[in-house]
DNA sequence: TACTACCTGTGACTTTTGTTACAGCATTAA
DNA sequence: TTAATGCTGTAACAAAAGTCACAGGTAGTA
């Protein structure tokens, strides 16, 4: 699995490959495990090799999704923490059993100037995350919840189907279950989705 | 002014200092000038040496502030664009006359692995911007507008005074003038601010 | 002075979102 | 089978934010 990662990232330097072998380790986790907890120090860079992790912020009784980590994705916030010792401001919880590559923070920073491919990797991670977050931000600012919900469904659908409960959707969008139920009903009346139990079928992507 | 920048960023490599001298140029702009326009290609990294620039996204009739650039601050989005040719998704407008350092994108990427101090600079820029944006994001998600407005006033106050019109505040917070006027009035009734013409005095920071 | 362009205040109304409360189903474990 | 738990639907109400309309103030300037 580490080899996949090395390949996917185009880590060509043999020396870096060896360092990765030597200093990183792979851990496995099952659904519901917390990978990162709010207000705890971040000591390793977490890269999801396989599985799915939800990274979110919470606020009293509500939450908002920051991002999902899927196969071969890196937690940008823990990457950021590698460059300055700091506490996490988010939680990360395993949604699908996963294998995680853990790289102690002290290496991540050094490698950044030592290995070109690592430099490219960290820069791209930051860049993509930043652009993604700006989009999220302006959607949150401008789009009514109904549109954000529908767009979210479309983005998360595989084969036009989203297998999530209203509660989950509410969490990820930073709202409440009742509101999601209500909005889904109105979207259904517009013939854009069909609602089932823990399953939503997208009928019309516009 | 370029020397200030070199000093402030701790750019120690003489070779990089020379490259900066050689390839970058400084432009001056007056209030109201657009530095970056939505949907235009980004060709240079913009660093504000002196002055103030407002970077925002717009959406039909409303806007939302992404960030302000003050003395010695770098436009993270144009930095991001240096690593992949792309169009701007924001506008940047001069709010206070300014001097801007322009570095053609092709250098920025190369320097990132060539000069350690440049690498540190770009990484820090990304890191700080990302953290800042995550805060903005979760405030937008969780805080009522009244609290965001008050916090914003506190953050922008110098000597407990904010010299902005309600219209400006509305723009920066992604809302409308009437809403700001109304909220400011209720905050004034709570004796937390005192309203004047184009001037708001903070009385109580809590 | 008179004109213009901003700026602020505010009432009345609408829309969106959140809250409370409850009912009915489905699924799983005991 | 029964109980418990989680999922969905929905009415009724409350609060927050946005919209419309208009009045009056201030400052610059022609």
PDB file of N, CA and C (backbone and C1' of nucleotides) in Angstrom, chain A residues 38 55-67 77 88-91 132-141 148 171-175, chain B residues 64-66 129-145 147-149 151 173, chain C residues 18, chain D residues 17:
ATOM      1  N   UNK A  38     -10.208  17.386  18.276  1.00  0.00           N
ATOM      2  CA  UNK A  38     -10.092  18.810  18.503  1.00  0.00           C
ATOM      3  C   UNK A  38      -9.227  19.083  19.732  1.00  0.00           C
ATOM      4  N   UNK A  55     -13.581  14.822   8.182  1.00  0.00           N
ATOM      5  CA  UNK A  55     -12.921  15.854   8.985  1.00  0.00           C
ATOM      6  C   UNK A  55     -13.894  17.020   9.136  1.00  0.00           C
ATOM      7  N   UNK A  56     -14.187  17.388  10.371  1.00  0.00           N
ATOM      8  CA  UNK A  56     -15.223  18.400  10.588  1.00  0.00           C
ATOM      9  C   UNK A  56     -14.891  19.251  11.803  1.00  0.00           C
ATOM     10  N   UNK A  57     -15.542  20.400  11.859  1.00  0.00           N
ATOM     11  CA  UNK A  57     -15.474  21.217  13.056  1.00  0.00           C
ATOM     12  C   UNK A  57     -16.793  21.116  13.785  1.00  0.00           C
ATOM     13  N   UNK A  58     -16.737  21.173  15.110  1.00  0.00           N
ATOM     14  CA  UNK A  58     -18.030  21.204  15.804  1.00  0.00           C
ATOM     15  C   UNK A  58     -18.174  22.421  16.685  1.00  0.00           C
ATOM     16  N   UNK A  59     -19.432  22.709  16.951  1.00  0.00           N
ATOM     17  CA  UNK A  59     -19.795  23.936  17.634  1.00  0.00           C
ATOM     18  C   UNK A  59     -21.051  23.623  18.417  1.00  0.00           C
ATOM     19  N   UNK A  60     -20.865  23.427  19.722  1.00  0.00           N
ATOM     20  CA  UNK A  60     -21.999  23.011  20.545  1.00  0.00           C
ATOM     21  C   UNK A  60     -22.714  21.814  19.918  1.00  0.00           C
ATOM     22  N   UNK A  61     -23.919  22.041  19.398  1.00  0.00           N
ATOM     23  CA  UNK A  61     -24.708  20.908  18.940  1.00  0.00           C
ATOM     24  C   UNK A  61     -24.652  20.694  17.432  1.00  0.00           C
ATOM     25  N   UNK A  62     -23.959  21.605  16.733  1.00  0.00           N
ATOM     26  CA  UNK A  62     -23.908  21.430  15.293  1.00  0.00           C
ATOM     27  C   UNK A  62     -22.484  21.178  14.803  1.00  0.00           C
ATOM     28  N   UNK A  63     -22.410  20.711  13.563  1.00  0.00           N
ATOM     29  CA  UNK A  63     -21.109  20.424  12.987  1.00  0.00           C
ATOM     30  C   UNK A  63     -21.068  20.999  11.584  1.00  0.00           C
ATOM     31  N   UNK A  64     -19.842  21.139  11.063  1.00  0.00           N
ATOM     32  CA  UNK A  64     -19.751  21.385   9.625  1.00  0.00           C
ATOM     33  C   UNK A  64     -18.558  20.647   9.054  1.00  0.00           C
ATOM     34  N   UNK A  65     -18.831  20.062   7.892  1.00  0.00           N
ATOM     35  CA  UNK A  65     -17.806  19.293   7.212  1.00  0.00           C
ATOM     36  C   UNK A  65     -16.715  20.216   6.700  1.00  0.00           C
ATOM     37  N   UNK A  66     -15.466  19.837   6.940  1.00  0.00           N
ATOM     38  CA  UNK A  66     -14.370  20.554   6.291  1.00  0.00           C
ATOM     39  C   UNK A  66     -14.012  19.818   5.000  1.00  0.00           C
ATOM     40  N   UNK A  67     -13.708  18.548   5.127  1.00  0.00           N
ATOM     41  CA  UNK A  67     -13.533  17.733   3.928  1.00  0.00           C
ATOM     42  C   UNK A  67     -13.619  16.259   4.272  1.00  0.00           C
ATOM     43  N   UNK A  77      -4.832  19.767   7.079  1.00  0.00           N
ATOM     44  CA  UNK A  77      -4.616  20.427   8.360  1.00  0.00           C
ATOM     45  C   UNK A  77      -3.483  19.793   9.140  1.00  0.00           C
ATOM     46  N   UNK A  88      -4.942  20.708  17.017  1.00  0.00           N
ATOM     47  CA  UNK A  88      -5.960  20.543  15.993  1.00  0.00           C
ATOM     48  C   UNK A  88      -7.186  21.389  16.320  1.00  0.00           C
ATOM     49  N   UNK A  89      -7.814  21.926  15.291  1.00  0.00           N
ATOM     50  CA  UNK A  89      -9.066  22.659  15.492  1.00  0.00           C
ATOM     51  C   UNK A  89     -10.227  21.866  14.909  1.00  0.00           C
ATOM     52  N   UNK A  90      -9.945  20.623  14.552  1.00  0.00           N
ATOM     53  CA  UNK A  90     -10.982  19.802  13.924  1.00  0.00           C
ATOM     54  C   UNK A  90     -11.000  18.407  14.540  1.00  0.00           C
ATOM     55  N   UNK A  91     -12.045  17.678  14.229  1.00  0.00           N
ATOM     56  CA  UNK A  91     -12.108  16.260  14.537  1.00  0.00           C
ATOM     57  C   UNK A  91     -12.052  15.490  13.236  1.00  0.00           C
ATOM     58  N   UNK A 132     -10.347  24.604  -2.945  1.00  0.00           N
ATOM     59  CA  UNK A 132     -11.578  23.915  -2.574  1.00  0.00           C
ATOM     60  C   UNK A 132     -12.308  24.660  -1.454  1.00  0.00           C
ATOM     61  N   UNK A 133     -11.532  25.075  -0.474  1.00  0.00           N
ATOM     62  CA  UNK A 133     -12.138  25.747   0.671  1.00  0.00           C
ATOM     63  C   UNK A 133     -12.734  27.094   0.295  1.00  0.00           C
ATOM     64  N   UNK A 134     -12.080  27.797  -0.609  1.00  0.00           N
ATOM     65  CA  UNK A 134     -12.642  29.083  -1.054  1.00  0.00           C
ATOM     66  C   UNK A 134     -13.988  28.862  -1.730  1.00  0.00           C
ATOM     67  N   UNK A 135     -14.077  27.802  -2.507  1.00  0.00           N
ATOM     68  CA  UNK A 135     -15.369  27.496  -3.116  1.00  0.00           C
ATOM     69  C   UNK A 135     -16.427  27.208  -2.072  1.00  0.00           C
ATOM     70  N   UNK A 136     -16.074  26.363  -1.116  1.00  0.00           N
ATOM     71  CA  UNK A 136     -17.000  26.044  -0.039  1.00  0.00           C
ATOM     72  C   UNK A 136     -17.478  27.323   0.640  1.00  0.00           C
ATOM     73  N   UNK A 137     -16.495  28.202   0.863  1.00  0.00           N
ATOM     74  CA  UNK A 137     -16.770  29.436   1.596  1.00  0.00           C
ATOM     75  C   UNK A 137     -17.755  30.309   0.845  1.00  0.00           C
ATOM     76  N   UNK A 138     -17.513  30.484  -0.434  1.00  0.00           N
ATOM     77  CA  UNK A 138     -18.417  31.394  -1.121  1.00  0.00           C
ATOM     78  C   UNK A 138     -19.770  30.740  -1.391  1.00  0.00           C
ATOM     79  N   UNK A 139     -19.795  29.425  -1.509  1.00  0.00           N
ATOM     80  CA  UNK A 139     -21.101  28.772  -1.580  1.00  0.00           C
ATOM     81  C   UNK A 139     -21.893  28.990  -0.293  1.00  0.00           C
ATOM     82  N   UNK A 140     -21.187  28.826   0.807  1.00  0.00           N
ATOM     83  CA  UNK A 140     -21.850  29.018   2.100  1.00  0.00           C
ATOM     84  C   UNK A 140     -22.379  30.439   2.220  1.00  0.00           C
ATOM     85  N   UNK A 141     -21.616  31.384   1.687  1.00  0.00           N
ATOM     86  CA  UNK A 141     -22.022  32.784   1.792  1.00  0.00           C
ATOM     87  C   UNK A 141     -23.198  33.120   0.869  1.00  0.00           C
ATOM     88  N   UNK A 148     -27.301  24.348  -1.877  1.00  0.00           N
ATOM     89  CA  UNK A 148     -26.102  23.691  -1.367  1.00  0.00           C
ATOM     90  C   UNK A 148     -26.370  22.218  -1.138  1.00  0.00           C
ATOM     91  N   UNK A 171     -25.561  17.175   9.247  1.00  0.00           N
ATOM     92  CA  UNK A 171     -24.256  17.373   9.873  1.00  0.00           C
ATOM     93  C   UNK A 171     -23.255  17.942   8.895  1.00  0.00           C
ATOM     94  N   UNK A 172     -23.228  17.359   7.724  1.00  0.00           N
ATOM     95  CA  UNK A 172     -22.191  17.743   6.784  1.00  0.00           C
ATOM     96  C   UNK A 172     -22.410  19.140   6.226  1.00  0.00           C
ATOM     97  N   UNK A 173     -23.646  19.573   6.244  1.00  0.00           N
ATOM     98  CA  UNK A 173     -23.943  20.901   5.728  1.00  0.00           C
ATOM     99  C   UNK A 173     -24.088  21.936   6.836  1.00  0.00           C
ATOM    100  N   UNK A 174     -23.936  21.505   8.074  1.00  0.00           N
ATOM    101  CA  UNK A 174     -24.008  22.446   9.180  1.00  0.00           C
ATOM    102  C   UNK A 174     -25.406  22.919   9.503  1.00  0.00           C
ATOM    103  N   UNK A 175     -26.392  22.038   9.303  1.00  0.00           N
ATOM    104  CA  UNK A 175     -27.758  22.424   9.641  1.00  0.00           C
ATOM    105  C   UNK A 175     -28.410  21.296  10.449  1.00  0.00           C
TER     106      UNK A 175
ATOM    107  N   UNK B  64     -18.390  39.012  -1.045  1.00  0.00           N
ATOM    108  CA  UNK B  64     -17.849  38.628   0.257  1.00  0.00           C
ATOM    109  C   UNK B  64     -16.339  38.752   0.254  1.00  0.00           C
ATOM    110  N   UNK B  65     -15.862  39.304   1.360  1.00  0.00           N
ATOM    111  CA  UNK B  65     -14.432  39.525   1.524  1.00  0.00           C
ATOM    112  C   UNK B  65     -13.717  38.187   1.649  1.00  0.00           C
ATOM    113  N   UNK B  66     -12.630  38.031   0.904  1.00  0.00           N
ATOM    114  CA  UNK B  66     -11.782  36.875   1.123  1.00  0.00           C
ATOM    115  C   UNK B  66     -10.676  37.264   2.101  1.00  0.00           C
ATOM    116  N   UNK B 129      -2.818  31.318   5.426  1.00  0.00           N
ATOM    117  CA  UNK B 129      -4.056  31.628   4.718  1.00  0.00           C
ATOM    118  C   UNK B 129      -5.090  30.525   4.904  1.00  0.00           C
ATOM    119  N   UNK B 130      -4.612  29.304   4.878  1.00  0.00           N
ATOM    120  CA  UNK B 130      -5.533  28.180   5.021  1.00  0.00           C
ATOM    121  C   UNK B 130      -6.178  28.184   6.407  1.00  0.00           C
ATOM    122  N   UNK B 131      -5.364  28.395   7.410  1.00  0.00           N
ATOM    123  CA  UNK B 131      -5.918  28.442   8.762  1.00  0.00           C
ATOM    124  C   UNK B 131      -6.898  29.594   8.926  1.00  0.00           C
ATOM    125  N   UNK B 132      -6.518  30.722   8.385  1.00  0.00           N
ATOM    126  CA  UNK B 132      -7.392  31.882   8.469  1.00  0.00           C
ATOM    127  C   UNK B 132      -8.734  31.608   7.807  1.00  0.00           C
ATOM    128  N   UNK B 133      -8.662  31.006   6.632  1.00  0.00           N
ATOM    129  CA  UNK B 133      -9.883  30.737   5.881  1.00  0.00           C
ATOM    130  C   UNK B 133     -10.787  29.719   6.586  1.00  0.00           C
ATOM    131  N   UNK B 134     -10.183  28.738   7.216  1.00  0.00           N
ATOM    132  CA  UNK B 134     -10.995  27.770   7.955  1.00  0.00           C
ATOM    133  C   UNK B 134     -11.742  28.459   9.093  1.00  0.00           C
ATOM    134  N   UNK B 135     -11.082  29.393   9.732  1.00  0.00           N
ATOM    135  CA  UNK B 135     -11.774  30.151  10.772  1.00  0.00           C
ATOM    136  C   UNK B 135     -12.936  30.942  10.210  1.00  0.00           C
ATOM    137  N   UNK B 136     -12.678  31.639   9.122  1.00  0.00           N
ATOM    138  CA  UNK B 136     -13.728  32.406   8.467  1.00  0.00           C
ATOM    139  C   UNK B 136     -14.915  31.515   8.139  1.00  0.00           C
ATOM    140  N   UNK B 137     -14.566  30.347   7.622  1.00  0.00           N
ATOM    141  CA  UNK B 137     -15.583  29.397   7.178  1.00  0.00           C
ATOM    142  C   UNK B 137     -16.466  28.945   8.333  1.00  0.00           C
ATOM    143  N   UNK B 138     -15.841  28.579   9.436  1.00  0.00           N
ATOM    144  CA  UNK B 138     -16.693  28.058  10.496  1.00  0.00           C
ATOM    145  C   UNK B 138     -17.424  29.191  11.211  1.00  0.00           C
ATOM    146  N   UNK B 139     -16.857  30.378  11.208  1.00  0.00           N
ATOM    147  CA  UNK B 139     -17.628  31.507  11.726  1.00  0.00           C
ATOM    148  C   UNK B 139     -18.871  31.749  10.884  1.00  0.00           C
ATOM    149  N   UNK B 140     -18.657  31.712   9.574  1.00  0.00           N
ATOM    150  CA  UNK B 140     -19.785  31.920   8.668  1.00  0.00           C
ATOM    151  C   UNK B 140     -20.863  30.859   8.891  1.00  0.00           C
ATOM    152  N   UNK B 141     -20.414  29.644   9.176  1.00  0.00           N
ATOM    153  CA  UNK B 141     -21.370  28.553   9.369  1.00  0.00           C
ATOM    154  C   UNK B 141     -22.109  28.649  10.709  1.00  0.00           C
ATOM    155  N   UNK B 142     -21.417  29.092  11.737  1.00  0.00           N
ATOM    156  CA  UNK B 142     -21.991  28.962  13.075  1.00  0.00           C
ATOM    157  C   UNK B 142     -22.422  30.263  13.728  1.00  0.00           C
ATOM    158  N   UNK B 143     -21.719  31.329  13.443  1.00  0.00           N
ATOM    159  CA  UNK B 143     -22.007  32.575  14.151  1.00  0.00           C
ATOM    160  C   UNK B 143     -23.142  33.331  13.489  1.00  0.00           C
ATOM    161  N   UNK B 144     -24.068  33.841  14.296  1.00  0.00           N
ATOM    162  CA  UNK B 144     -25.073  34.737  13.723  1.00  0.00           C
ATOM    163  C   UNK B 144     -24.389  36.001  13.208  1.00  0.00           C
ATOM    164  N   UNK B 145     -25.039  36.620  12.238  1.00  0.00           N
ATOM    165  CA  UNK B 145     -24.463  37.781  11.579  1.00  0.00           C
ATOM    166  C   UNK B 145     -24.103  38.885  12.564  1.00  0.00           C
ATOM    167  N   UNK B 147     -23.017  38.669  15.580  1.00  0.00           N
ATOM    168  CA  UNK B 147     -21.730  38.379  16.216  1.00  0.00           C
ATOM    169  C   UNK B 147     -20.584  38.537  15.233  1.00  0.00           C
ATOM    170  N   UNK B 148     -20.807  38.081  14.004  1.00  0.00           N
ATOM    171  CA  UNK B 148     -19.741  38.223  13.006  1.00  0.00           C
ATOM    172  C   UNK B 148     -19.446  39.692  12.766  1.00  0.00           C
ATOM    173  N   UNK B 149     -20.514  40.483  12.702  1.00  0.00           N
ATOM    174  CA  UNK B 149     -20.338  41.925  12.500  1.00  0.00           C
ATOM    175  C   UNK B 149     -19.533  42.534  13.639  1.00  0.00           C
ATOM    176  N   UNK B 151     -17.551  41.091  15.874  1.00  0.00           N
ATOM    177  CA  UNK B 151     -16.171  40.584  15.868  1.00  0.00           C
ATOM    178  C   UNK B 151     -15.352  41.258  14.774  1.00  0.00           C
ATOM    179  N   UNK B 173     -18.994  41.585   4.675  1.00  0.00           N
ATOM    180  CA  UNK B 173     -19.585  40.455   5.397  1.00  0.00           C
ATOM    181  C   UNK B 173     -20.558  39.672   4.534  1.00  0.00           C
TER     182      UNK B 173
ATOM    183  P    DG C  18     -30.322  26.577   9.478  1.00  0.00           P
ATOM    184  O5'  DG C  18     -31.269  26.736  10.750  1.00  0.00           O
ATOM    185  C5'  DG C  18     -31.040  27.840  11.625  1.00  0.00           C
ATOM    186  C4'  DG C  18     -31.934  27.720  12.846  1.00  0.00           C
ATOM    187  C3'  DG C  18     -31.831  26.395  13.613  1.00  0.00           C
ATOM    188  O3'  DG C  18     -31.777  26.717  14.999  1.00  0.00           O
ATOM    189  C1'  DG C  18     -34.081  26.826  13.056  1.00  0.00           C
TER     190       DG C  18
ATOM    191  P    DA D  17     -28.577  36.319  11.427  1.00  0.00           P
ATOM    192  O5'  DA D  17     -29.230  36.695  10.026  1.00  0.00           O
ATOM    193  C5'  DA D  17     -29.423  35.643   9.080  1.00  0.00           C
ATOM    194  C4'  DA D  17     -30.089  36.189   7.857  1.00  0.00           C
ATOM    195  C3'  DA D  17     -29.441  37.452   7.299  1.00  0.00           C
ATOM    196  O3'  DA D  17     -29.083  37.139   5.966  1.00  0.00           O
ATOM    197  C1'  DA D  17     -31.801  37.694   7.438  1.00  0.00           C
TER     198       DA D  17
END
